[in-house]
XYZ file of C-alpha atoms in Angstrom:
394
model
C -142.486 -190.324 -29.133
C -139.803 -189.445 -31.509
C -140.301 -185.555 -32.161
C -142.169 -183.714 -34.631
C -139.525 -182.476 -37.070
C -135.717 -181.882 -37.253
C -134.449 -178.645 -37.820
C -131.655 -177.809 -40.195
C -129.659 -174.591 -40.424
C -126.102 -172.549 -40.842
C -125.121 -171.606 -36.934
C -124.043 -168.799 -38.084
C -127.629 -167.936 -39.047
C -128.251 -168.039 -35.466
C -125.794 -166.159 -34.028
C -127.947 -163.591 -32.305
C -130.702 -166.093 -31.661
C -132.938 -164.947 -34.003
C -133.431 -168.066 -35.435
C -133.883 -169.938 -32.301
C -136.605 -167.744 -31.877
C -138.603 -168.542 -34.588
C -138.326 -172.071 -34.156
C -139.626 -171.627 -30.555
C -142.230 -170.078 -31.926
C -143.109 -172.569 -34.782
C -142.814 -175.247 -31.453
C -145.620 -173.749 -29.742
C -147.998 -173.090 -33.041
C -147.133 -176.861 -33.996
C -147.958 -177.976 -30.409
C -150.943 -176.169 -30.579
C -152.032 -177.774 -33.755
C -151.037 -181.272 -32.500
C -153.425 -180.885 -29.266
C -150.186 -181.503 -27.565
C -149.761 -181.218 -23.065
C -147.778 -178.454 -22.273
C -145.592 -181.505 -20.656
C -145.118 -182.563 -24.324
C -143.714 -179.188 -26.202
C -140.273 -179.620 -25.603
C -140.608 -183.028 -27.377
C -141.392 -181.173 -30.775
C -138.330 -180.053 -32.389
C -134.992 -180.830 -33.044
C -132.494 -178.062 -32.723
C -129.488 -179.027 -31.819
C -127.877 -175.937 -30.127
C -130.415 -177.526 -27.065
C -130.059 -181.233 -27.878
C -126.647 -181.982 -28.383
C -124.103 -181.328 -25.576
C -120.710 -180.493 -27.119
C -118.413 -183.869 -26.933
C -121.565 -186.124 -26.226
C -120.838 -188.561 -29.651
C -122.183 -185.722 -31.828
C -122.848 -187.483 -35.200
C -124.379 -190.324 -33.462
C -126.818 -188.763 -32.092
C -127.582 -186.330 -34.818
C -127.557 -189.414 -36.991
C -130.164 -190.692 -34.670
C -132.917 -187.997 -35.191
C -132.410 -187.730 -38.959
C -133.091 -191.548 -39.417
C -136.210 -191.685 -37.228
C -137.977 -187.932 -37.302
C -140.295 -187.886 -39.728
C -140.331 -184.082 -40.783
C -137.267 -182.183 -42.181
C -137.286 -178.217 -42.083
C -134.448 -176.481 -43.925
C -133.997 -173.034 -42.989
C -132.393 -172.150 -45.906
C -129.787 -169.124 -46.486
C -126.489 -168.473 -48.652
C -124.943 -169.873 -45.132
C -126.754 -172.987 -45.289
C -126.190 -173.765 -48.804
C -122.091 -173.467 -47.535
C -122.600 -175.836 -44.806
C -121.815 -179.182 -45.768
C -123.487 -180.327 -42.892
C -126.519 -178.924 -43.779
C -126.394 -180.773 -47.503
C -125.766 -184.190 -45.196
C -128.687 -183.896 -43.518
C -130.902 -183.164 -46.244
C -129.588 -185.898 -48.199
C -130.656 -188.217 -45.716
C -134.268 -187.207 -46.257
C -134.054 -187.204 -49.821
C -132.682 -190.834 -49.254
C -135.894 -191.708 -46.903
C -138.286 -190.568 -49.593
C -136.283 -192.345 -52.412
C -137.188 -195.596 -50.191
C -140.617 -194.758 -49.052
C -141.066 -194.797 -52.601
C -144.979 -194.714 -53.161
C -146.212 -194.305 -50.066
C -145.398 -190.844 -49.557
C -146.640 -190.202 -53.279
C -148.320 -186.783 -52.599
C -146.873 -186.555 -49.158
C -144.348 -183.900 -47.196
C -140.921 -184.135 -45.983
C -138.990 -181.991 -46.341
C -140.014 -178.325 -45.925
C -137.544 -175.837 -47.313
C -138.216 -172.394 -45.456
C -136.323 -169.124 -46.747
C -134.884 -168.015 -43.856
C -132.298 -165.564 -45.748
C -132.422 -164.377 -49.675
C -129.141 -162.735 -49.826
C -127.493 -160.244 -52.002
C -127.463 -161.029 -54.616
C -131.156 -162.900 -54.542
C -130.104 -166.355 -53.674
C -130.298 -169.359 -56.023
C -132.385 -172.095 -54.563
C -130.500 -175.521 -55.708
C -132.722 -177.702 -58.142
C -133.077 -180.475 -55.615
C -134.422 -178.017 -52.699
C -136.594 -176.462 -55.489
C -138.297 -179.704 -56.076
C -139.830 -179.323 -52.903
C -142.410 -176.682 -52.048
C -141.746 -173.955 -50.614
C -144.279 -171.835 -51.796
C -147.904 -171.231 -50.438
C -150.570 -168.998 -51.935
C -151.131 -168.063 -48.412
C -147.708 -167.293 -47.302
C -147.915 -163.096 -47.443
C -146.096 -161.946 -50.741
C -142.680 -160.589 -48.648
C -141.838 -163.538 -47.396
C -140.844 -164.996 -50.654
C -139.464 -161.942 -51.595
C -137.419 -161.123 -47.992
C -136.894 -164.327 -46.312
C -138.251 -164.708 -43.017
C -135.608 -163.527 -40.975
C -136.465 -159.605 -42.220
C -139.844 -160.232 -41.715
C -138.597 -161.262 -37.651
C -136.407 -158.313 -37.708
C -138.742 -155.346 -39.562
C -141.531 -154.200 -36.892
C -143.321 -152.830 -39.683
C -143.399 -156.721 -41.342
C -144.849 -157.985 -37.692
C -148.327 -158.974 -38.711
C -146.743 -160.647 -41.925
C -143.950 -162.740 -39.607
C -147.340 -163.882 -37.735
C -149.049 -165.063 -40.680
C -145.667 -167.242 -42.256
C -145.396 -168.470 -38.946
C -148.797 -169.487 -38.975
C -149.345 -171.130 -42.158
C -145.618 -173.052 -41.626
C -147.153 -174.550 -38.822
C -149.571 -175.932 -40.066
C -147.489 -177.142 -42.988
C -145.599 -178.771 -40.536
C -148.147 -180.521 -38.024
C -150.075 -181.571 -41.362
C -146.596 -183.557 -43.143
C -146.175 -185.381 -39.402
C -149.812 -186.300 -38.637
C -149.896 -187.765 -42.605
C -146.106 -189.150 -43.091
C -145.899 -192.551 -43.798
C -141.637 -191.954 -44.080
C -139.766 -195.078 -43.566
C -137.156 -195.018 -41.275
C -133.307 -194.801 -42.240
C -132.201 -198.565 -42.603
C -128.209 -198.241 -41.442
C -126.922 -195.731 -38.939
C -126.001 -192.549 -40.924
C -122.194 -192.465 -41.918
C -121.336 -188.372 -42.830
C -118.424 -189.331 -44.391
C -120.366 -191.078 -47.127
C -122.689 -188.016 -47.528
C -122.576 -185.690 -50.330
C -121.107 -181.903 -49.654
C -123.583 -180.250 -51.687
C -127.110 -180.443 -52.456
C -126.834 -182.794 -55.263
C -129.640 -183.547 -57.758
C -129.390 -188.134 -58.195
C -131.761 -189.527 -60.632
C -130.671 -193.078 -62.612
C -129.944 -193.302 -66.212
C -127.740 -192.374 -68.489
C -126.045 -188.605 -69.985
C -126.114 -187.535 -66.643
C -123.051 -186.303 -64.808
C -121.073 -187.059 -61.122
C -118.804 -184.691 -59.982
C -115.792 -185.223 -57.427
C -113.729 -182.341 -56.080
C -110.387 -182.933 -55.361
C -110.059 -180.055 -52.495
C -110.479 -180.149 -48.380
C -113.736 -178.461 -48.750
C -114.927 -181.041 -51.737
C -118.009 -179.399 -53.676
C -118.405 -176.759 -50.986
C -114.998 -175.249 -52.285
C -115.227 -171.635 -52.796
C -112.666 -170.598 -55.492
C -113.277 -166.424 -55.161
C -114.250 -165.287 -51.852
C -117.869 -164.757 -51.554
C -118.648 -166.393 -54.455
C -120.346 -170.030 -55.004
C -119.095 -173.043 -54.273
C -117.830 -175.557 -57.080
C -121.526 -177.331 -56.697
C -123.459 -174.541 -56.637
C -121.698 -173.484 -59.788
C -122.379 -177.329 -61.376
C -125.905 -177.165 -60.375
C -126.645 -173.739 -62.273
C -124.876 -175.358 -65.122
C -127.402 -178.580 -64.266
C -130.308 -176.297 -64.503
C -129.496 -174.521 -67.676
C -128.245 -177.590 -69.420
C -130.485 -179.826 -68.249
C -129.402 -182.898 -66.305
C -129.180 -184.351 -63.005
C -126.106 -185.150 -61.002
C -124.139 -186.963 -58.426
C -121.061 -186.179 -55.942
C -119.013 -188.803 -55.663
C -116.797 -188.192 -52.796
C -112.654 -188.774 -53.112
C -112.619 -191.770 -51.090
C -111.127 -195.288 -51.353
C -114.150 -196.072 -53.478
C -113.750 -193.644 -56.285
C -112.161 -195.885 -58.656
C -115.623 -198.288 -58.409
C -117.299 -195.442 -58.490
C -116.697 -194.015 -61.717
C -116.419 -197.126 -63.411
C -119.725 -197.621 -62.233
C -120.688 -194.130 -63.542
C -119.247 -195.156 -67.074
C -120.698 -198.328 -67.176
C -124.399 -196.514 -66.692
C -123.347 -193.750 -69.433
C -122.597 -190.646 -67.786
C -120.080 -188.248 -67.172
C -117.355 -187.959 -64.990
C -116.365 -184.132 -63.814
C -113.273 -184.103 -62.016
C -112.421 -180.660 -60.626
C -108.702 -180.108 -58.846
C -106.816 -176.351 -58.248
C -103.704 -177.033 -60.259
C -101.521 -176.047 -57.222
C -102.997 -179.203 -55.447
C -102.272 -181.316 -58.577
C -98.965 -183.084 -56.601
C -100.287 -183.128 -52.967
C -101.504 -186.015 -51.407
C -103.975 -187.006 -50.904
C -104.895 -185.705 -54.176
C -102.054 -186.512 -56.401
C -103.054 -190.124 -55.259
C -106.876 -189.605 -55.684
C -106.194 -188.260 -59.381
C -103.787 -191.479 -59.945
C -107.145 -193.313 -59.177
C -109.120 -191.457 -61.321
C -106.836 -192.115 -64.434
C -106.658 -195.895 -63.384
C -110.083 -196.244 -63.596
C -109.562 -196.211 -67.689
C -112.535 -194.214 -68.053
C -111.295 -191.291 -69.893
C -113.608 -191.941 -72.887
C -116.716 -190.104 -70.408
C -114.373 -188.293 -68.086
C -112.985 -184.459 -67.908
C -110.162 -183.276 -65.527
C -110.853 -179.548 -65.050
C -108.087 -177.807 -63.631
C -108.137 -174.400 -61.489
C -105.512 -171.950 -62.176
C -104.855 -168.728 -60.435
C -105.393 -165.442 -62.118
C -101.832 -164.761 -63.617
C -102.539 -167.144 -66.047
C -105.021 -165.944 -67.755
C -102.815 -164.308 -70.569
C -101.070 -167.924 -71.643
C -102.386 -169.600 -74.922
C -104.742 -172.341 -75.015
C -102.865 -174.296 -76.733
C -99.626 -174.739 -74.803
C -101.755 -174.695 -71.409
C -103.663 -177.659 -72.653
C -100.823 -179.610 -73.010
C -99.249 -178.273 -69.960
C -102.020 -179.372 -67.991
C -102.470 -182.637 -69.918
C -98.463 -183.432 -68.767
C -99.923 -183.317 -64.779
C -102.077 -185.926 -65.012
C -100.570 -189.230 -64.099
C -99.068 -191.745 -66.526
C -101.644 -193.410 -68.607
C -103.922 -189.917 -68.429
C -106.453 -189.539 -71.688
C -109.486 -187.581 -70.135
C -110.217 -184.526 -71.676
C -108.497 -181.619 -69.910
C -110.453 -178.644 -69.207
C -109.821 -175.033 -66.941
C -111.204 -172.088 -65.587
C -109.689 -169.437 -63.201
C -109.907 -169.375 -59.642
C -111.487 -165.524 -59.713
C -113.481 -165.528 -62.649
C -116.394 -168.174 -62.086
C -118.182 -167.454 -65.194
C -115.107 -169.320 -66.756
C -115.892 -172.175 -64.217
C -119.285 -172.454 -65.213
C -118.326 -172.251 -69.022
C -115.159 -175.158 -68.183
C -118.036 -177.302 -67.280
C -120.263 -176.694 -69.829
C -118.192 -177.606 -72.568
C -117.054 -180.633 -71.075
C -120.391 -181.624 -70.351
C -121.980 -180.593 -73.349
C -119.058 -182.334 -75.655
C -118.569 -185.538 -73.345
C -122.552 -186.464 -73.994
C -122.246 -185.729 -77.257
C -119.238 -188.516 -77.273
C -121.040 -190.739 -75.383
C -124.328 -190.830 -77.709
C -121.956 -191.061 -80.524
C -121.013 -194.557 -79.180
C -124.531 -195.385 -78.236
C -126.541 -195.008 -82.253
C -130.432 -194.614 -82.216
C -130.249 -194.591 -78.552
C -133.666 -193.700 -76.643
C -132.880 -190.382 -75.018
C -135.706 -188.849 -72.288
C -134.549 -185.275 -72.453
C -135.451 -183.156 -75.594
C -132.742 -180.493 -75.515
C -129.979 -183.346 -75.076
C -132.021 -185.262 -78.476
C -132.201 -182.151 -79.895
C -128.322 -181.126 -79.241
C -127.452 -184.531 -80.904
C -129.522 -184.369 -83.620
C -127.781 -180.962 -85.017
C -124.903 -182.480 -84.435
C -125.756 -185.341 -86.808
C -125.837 -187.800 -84.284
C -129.222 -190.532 -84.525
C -131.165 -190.587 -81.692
C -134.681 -191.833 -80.825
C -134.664 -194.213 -83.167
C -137.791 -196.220 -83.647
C -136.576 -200.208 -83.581
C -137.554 -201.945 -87.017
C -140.230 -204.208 -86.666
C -139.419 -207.537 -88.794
C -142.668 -209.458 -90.323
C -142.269 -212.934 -91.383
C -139.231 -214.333 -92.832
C -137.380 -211.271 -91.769
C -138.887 -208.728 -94.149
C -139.396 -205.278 -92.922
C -143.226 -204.419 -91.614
């Protein structure tokens, strides 16, 4: 039998094995639950400090259990949103349900568990939010703690027992009902997104592609969020969903594509990087794909900066680009990420204002973006005229 449910996690979250042990102990209540032979409880989870022996074709296999098990659990902490792993393997879920499409209408997954709020209170990403992770009868400090202090407080004990409880039941009840399809293709990380992006079709939304080693799961100020986490605060407050498109050899088709269904392009490179390969290349690709009218280069610049003009930095950072550049050129600085987070506003905000410019009367879903074009003049939602006979107006 293929086993019960994967787990996903930060290592470092586990570094004392405090996390193994609550996953041994979610094992035995989901065994329990299943009616499952002692013979058949190490068959339950997925944890991959036991099930993957280091040089043993490690993606393969981890590729593997993420296209057949049925049941993802997320043990989700600041670490694990800043392991890009982590975001792979929860993509490939979110790809499973995309193609189980109605049949696991009403259904569970994916089971995002707060293993660590943080300090400051961690920011669940949109996409992990969509999923429930609340329970009326999960005991009111686990939302508020995160499980781990309820393992490590003796005086939370009784309240550990009760989360660990009612997860396991969560748990047994999304396997024994799943009707999740498997994986079609063996799993390719590469091609996986860095961060916990937010997909959904249609146009106004935005991809982003991160010209840096660490992609979206850069960190420009040290302990500070990473370049998605930043985009995806900006996705909640703004109000759109979004893509990573990784800088590979298919970026160029990429945001064509992404122009060609409306939406806009966020390119984000540290200005120091700007004549580096691979990225000086990946940014030549970006300009060839002549998409500059829904596209925005924002640059990072270190602090020292922060005292030079806008108007002479624009063009300064307008002469990097390669020959034949046009998108609009944007910046923040690498210690400040407020001025990140208002870099991509702006060039959000004004890009989908240019692109529903283009596109009159267009039908738009959201509200705030109709309601953002509208005070800015632009038509949109406009009801088609409905011709009677002989072409007069009914």
């Amino acid at each position: 039998m293929n086993k019960v449910f994967f787990t996903s996690y930060a290592r470092d979250d586990n570094a004392d094995d405090s996390l193994g042990r609550t996953i041994n102990k979610l094992k035995e209540r989901v065994s329990a639950n299943l009616g499952l032979t002692k013979e058949d409880i190490d068959k339950v989870v997925f944890f991959d400090t036991t099930d993957i022996q280091t040089g043993k074709e490690w993606e393969e296999k981890l590729g593997e259990a993420l296209r057949l098990i049925r049941v993802l659990v997320c043990m989700v902490s600041p670490r694990y949103l800043s392991r890009e792993y982590c975001a792979k393997e929860f993509e490939v879920f979110r790809r499973r349900l995309d193609l189980a499409g109605e049949k696991m209408k009403d259904k569970v997954a994916i089971i995002p568990v707060i293993w660590e709020r943080g300090a400051p209170l961690m920011v669940l990403p949109q996409v992990i939010n969509t999923y429930q992770w609340r329970d009326d009868r999960f005991p009111k400090s686990y939302g508020l703690s995160g499980l781990a202090a309820l393992q490590r407080l003796r005086s939370q004990k009784e309240q550990y027992r009760k989360t660990i409880e009612v997860l396991a039941e969560v748990i047994g009840n999304a396997y024994s009902q799943s009707a999740l399809v498997e994986y079609p293709k063996p799993v390719k990380f590469d091609d996986l997104p860095n961060w916990f992006h937010n997909p959904r079709p249609g146009p106004y939304n935005v991809t982003l592609t991160v010209l840096h080693a660490n992609r979206s799961q850069w960190k420009p100020m040290l302990g500070g969020r990473t370049i998605g986490g930043v985009l995806d605060a900006v996705a909640i407050s703004v109000k759109f969903a979004w893509e990573e498109i990784q800088p590979d050899l298919m970026l160029r088709q990429r945001l064509v594509e992404a122009s060609q269904q409306r939406q806009v392009s966020i390119i984000v490179v540290e200005r120091d990087l700007v004549a580096v390969s691979p990225w000086k290349e990946y940014l030549a690709e970006v300009i060839a794909a002549g998409t500059s009218s829904n596209c925005a280069v924002v640059f990072g610049l270190p602090p020292n900066l922060s005292g030079v003009a806008a108007t002479p930095l624009n063009s300064e950072l307008s002469a990097l680009l390669p020959a034949g550049g046009g998108p609009v050129v944007d910046w923040f600085y690498t210690d400040d990420l407020k001025s990140l987070e208002n870099a991509l506003t702006r060039a959000i905000t004004g890009l989908r204002m240019v692109l529903l410019a283009a596109d009159p009367g267009q039908k738009v879903e959201n509200p705030e973006l109709s309601e953002a074009a509208q005070r800015e003049g632009i038509p949109v939602d406009v009801r088609p005229m409905v011709t009677g006979p002989g072409g007069a107006a009914a």
